[in-house]
Tab-separated table of N, CA and C in Angstrom:
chain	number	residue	atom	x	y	z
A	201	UNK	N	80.544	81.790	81.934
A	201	UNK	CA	80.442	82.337	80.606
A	201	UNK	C	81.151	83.686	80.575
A	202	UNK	N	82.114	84.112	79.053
A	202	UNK	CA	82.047	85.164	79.399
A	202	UNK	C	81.636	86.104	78.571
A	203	UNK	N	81.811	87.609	79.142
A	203	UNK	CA	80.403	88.564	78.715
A	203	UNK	C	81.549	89.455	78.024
A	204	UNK	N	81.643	90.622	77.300
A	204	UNK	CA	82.036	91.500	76.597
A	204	UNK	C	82.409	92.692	77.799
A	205	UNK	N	81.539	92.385	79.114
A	205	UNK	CA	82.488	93.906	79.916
A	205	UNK	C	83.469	93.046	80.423
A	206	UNK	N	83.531	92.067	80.652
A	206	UNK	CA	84.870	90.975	81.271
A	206	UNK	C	85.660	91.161	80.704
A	207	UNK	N	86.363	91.763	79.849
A	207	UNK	CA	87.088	91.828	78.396
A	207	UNK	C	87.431	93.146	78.240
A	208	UNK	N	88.650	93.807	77.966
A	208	UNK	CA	89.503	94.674	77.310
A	208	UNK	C	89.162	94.551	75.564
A	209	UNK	N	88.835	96.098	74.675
A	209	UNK	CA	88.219	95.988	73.605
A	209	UNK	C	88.695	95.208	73.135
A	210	UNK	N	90.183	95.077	72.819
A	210	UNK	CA	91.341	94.176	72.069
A	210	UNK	C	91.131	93.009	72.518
A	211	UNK	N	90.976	92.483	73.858
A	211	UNK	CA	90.855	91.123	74.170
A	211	UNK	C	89.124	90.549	73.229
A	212	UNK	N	88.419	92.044	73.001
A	212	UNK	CA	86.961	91.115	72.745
A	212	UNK	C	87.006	91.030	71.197
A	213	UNK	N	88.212	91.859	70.868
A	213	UNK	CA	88.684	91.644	69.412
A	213	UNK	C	89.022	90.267	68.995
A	214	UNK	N	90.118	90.219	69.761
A	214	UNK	CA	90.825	89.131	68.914
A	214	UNK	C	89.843	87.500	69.554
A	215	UNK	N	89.174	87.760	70.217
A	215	UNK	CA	87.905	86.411	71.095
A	215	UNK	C	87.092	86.328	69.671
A	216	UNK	N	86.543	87.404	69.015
A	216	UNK	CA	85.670	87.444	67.604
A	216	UNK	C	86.437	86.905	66.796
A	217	UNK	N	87.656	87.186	66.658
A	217	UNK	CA	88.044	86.794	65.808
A	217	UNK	C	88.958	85.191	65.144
A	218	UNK	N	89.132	84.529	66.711
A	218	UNK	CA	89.508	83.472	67.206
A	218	UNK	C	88.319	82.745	66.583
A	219	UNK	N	87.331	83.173	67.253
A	219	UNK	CA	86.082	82.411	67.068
A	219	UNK	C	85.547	82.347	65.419
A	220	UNK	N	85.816	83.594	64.874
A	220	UNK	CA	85.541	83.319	63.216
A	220	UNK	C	86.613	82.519	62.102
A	221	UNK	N	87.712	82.362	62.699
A	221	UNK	CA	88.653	81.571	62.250
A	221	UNK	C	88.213	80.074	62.174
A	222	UNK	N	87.695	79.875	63.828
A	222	UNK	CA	87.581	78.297	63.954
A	222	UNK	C	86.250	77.773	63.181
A	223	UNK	N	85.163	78.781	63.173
A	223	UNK	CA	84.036	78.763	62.370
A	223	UNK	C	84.617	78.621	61.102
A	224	UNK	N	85.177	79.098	60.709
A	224	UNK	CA	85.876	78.843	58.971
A	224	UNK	C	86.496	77.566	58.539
A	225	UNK	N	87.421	76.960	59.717
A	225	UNK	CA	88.469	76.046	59.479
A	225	UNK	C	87.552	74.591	59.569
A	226	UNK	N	86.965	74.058	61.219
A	226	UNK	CA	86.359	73.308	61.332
A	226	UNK	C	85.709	72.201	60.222
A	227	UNK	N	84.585	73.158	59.954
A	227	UNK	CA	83.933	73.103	58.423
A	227	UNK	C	84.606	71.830	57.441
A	228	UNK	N	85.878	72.894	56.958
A	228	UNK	CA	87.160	71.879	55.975
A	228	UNK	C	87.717	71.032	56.643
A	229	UNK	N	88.058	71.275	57.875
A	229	UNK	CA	88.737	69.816	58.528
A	229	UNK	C	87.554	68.857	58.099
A	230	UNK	N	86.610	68.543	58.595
A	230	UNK	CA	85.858	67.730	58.393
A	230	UNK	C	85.466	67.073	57.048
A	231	UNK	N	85.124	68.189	56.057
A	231	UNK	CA	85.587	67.693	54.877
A	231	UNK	C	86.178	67.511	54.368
A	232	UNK	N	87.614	68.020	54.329
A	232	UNK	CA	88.816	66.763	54.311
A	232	UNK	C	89.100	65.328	55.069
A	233	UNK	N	88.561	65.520	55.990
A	233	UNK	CA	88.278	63.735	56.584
A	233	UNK	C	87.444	63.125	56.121
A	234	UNK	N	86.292	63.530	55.643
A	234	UNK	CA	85.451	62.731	55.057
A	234	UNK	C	85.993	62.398	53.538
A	235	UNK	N	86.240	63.049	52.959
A	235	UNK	CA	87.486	63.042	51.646
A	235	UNK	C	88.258	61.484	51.654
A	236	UNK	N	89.089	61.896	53.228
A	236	UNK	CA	90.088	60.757	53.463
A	236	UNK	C	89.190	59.595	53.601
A	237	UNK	N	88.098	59.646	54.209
A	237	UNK	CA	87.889	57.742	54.279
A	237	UNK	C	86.947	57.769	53.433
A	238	UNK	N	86.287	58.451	52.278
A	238	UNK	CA	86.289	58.242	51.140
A	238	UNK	C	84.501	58.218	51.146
A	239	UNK	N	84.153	58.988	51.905
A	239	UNK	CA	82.797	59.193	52.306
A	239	UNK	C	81.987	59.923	51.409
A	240	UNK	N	82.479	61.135	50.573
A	240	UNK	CA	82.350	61.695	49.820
A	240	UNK	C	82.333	60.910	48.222
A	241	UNK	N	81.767	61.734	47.396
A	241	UNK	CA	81.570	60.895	45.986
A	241	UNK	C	79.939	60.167	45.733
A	242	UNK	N	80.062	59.309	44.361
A	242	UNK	CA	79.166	58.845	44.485
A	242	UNK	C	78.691	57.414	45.055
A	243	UNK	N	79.796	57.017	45.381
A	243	UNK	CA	79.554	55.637	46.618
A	243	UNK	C	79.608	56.379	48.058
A	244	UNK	N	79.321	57.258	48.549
A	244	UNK	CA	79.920	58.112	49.737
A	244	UNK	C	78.425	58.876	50.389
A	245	UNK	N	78.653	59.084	51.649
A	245	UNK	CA	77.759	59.426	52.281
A	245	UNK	C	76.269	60.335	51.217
A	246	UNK	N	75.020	60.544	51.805
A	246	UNK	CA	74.422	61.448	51.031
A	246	UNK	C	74.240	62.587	51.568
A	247	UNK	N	74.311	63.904	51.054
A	247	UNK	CA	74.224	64.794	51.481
A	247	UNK	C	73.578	65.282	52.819
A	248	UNK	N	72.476	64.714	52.972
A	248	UNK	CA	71.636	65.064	54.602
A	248	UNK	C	72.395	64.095	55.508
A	249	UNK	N	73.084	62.989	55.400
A	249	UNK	CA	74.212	61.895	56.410
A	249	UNK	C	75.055	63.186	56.579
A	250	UNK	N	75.924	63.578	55.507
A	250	UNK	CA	76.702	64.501	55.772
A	250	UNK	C	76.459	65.458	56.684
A	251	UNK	N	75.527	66.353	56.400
A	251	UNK	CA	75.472	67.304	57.667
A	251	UNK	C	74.896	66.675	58.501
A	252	UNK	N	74.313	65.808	58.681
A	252	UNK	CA	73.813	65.194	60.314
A	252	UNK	C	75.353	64.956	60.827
A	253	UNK	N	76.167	64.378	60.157
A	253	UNK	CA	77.648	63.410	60.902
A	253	UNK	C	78.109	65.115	61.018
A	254	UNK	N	78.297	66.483	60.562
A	254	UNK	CA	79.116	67.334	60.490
A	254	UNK	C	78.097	68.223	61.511
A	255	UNK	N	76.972	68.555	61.741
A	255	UNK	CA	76.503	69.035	63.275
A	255	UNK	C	76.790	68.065	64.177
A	256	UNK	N	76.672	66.981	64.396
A	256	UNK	CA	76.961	66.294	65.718
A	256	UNK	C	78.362	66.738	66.033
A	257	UNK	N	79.455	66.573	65.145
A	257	UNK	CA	81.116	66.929	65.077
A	257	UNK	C	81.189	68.173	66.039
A	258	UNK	N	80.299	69.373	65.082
A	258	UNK	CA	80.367	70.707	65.777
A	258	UNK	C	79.657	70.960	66.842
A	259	UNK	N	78.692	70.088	67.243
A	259	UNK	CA	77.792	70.317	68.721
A	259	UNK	C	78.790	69.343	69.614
A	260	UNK	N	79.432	68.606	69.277
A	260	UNK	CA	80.748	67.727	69.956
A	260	UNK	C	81.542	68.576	70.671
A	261	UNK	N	82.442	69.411	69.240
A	261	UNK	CA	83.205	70.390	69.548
A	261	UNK	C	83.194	71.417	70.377
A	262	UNK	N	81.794	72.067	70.198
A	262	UNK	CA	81.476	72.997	70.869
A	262	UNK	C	80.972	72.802	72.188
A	263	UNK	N	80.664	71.905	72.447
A	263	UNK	CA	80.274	71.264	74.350
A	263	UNK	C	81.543	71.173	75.197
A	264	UNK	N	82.820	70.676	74.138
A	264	UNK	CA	84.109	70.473	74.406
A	264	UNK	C	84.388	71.793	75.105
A	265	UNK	N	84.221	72.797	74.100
A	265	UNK	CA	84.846	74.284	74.345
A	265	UNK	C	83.972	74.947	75.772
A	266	UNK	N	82.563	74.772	75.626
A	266	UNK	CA	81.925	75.708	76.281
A	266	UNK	C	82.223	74.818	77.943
A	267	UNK	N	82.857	73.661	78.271
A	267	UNK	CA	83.174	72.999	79.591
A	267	UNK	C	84.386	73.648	79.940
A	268	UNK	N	85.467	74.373	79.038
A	268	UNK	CA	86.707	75.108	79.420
A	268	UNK	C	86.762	75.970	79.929
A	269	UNK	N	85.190	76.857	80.002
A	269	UNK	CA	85.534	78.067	80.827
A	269	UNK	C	85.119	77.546	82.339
């Protein structure tokens, strides 16, 4: 794992800020895919499917990331 003294200020800068980007983007990717196969609407997933299918995505994602260090 890493910690904030491992890190140059600028390096723990732009790590925050990496990280608030992907927190932002993620999100819309997903709902633009769900968009695309047409999940969304009123024939389309219901709102609590939705975020169950969109935390599993991001606890996916994020197991992905946290095995890289």
């Amino acid at each position: 794992m890493v910690v904030h003294t491992d890190m140059t200020s600028d390096e723990w800068k732009w790590l925050v800020r990496l990280c608030q980007h992907e927190a932002d983007r993620i999100p819309k990717e997903i709902e633009a895919r769900f968009t695309e196969l047409g999940l969304l609407g009123p024939n389309g997933l219901s709102d609590n499917a939705r975020n169950l299918v969109q935390n599993e995505l991001l606890a996916e994602r994020r197991n992905r990331l946290q095995g890289l260090h």
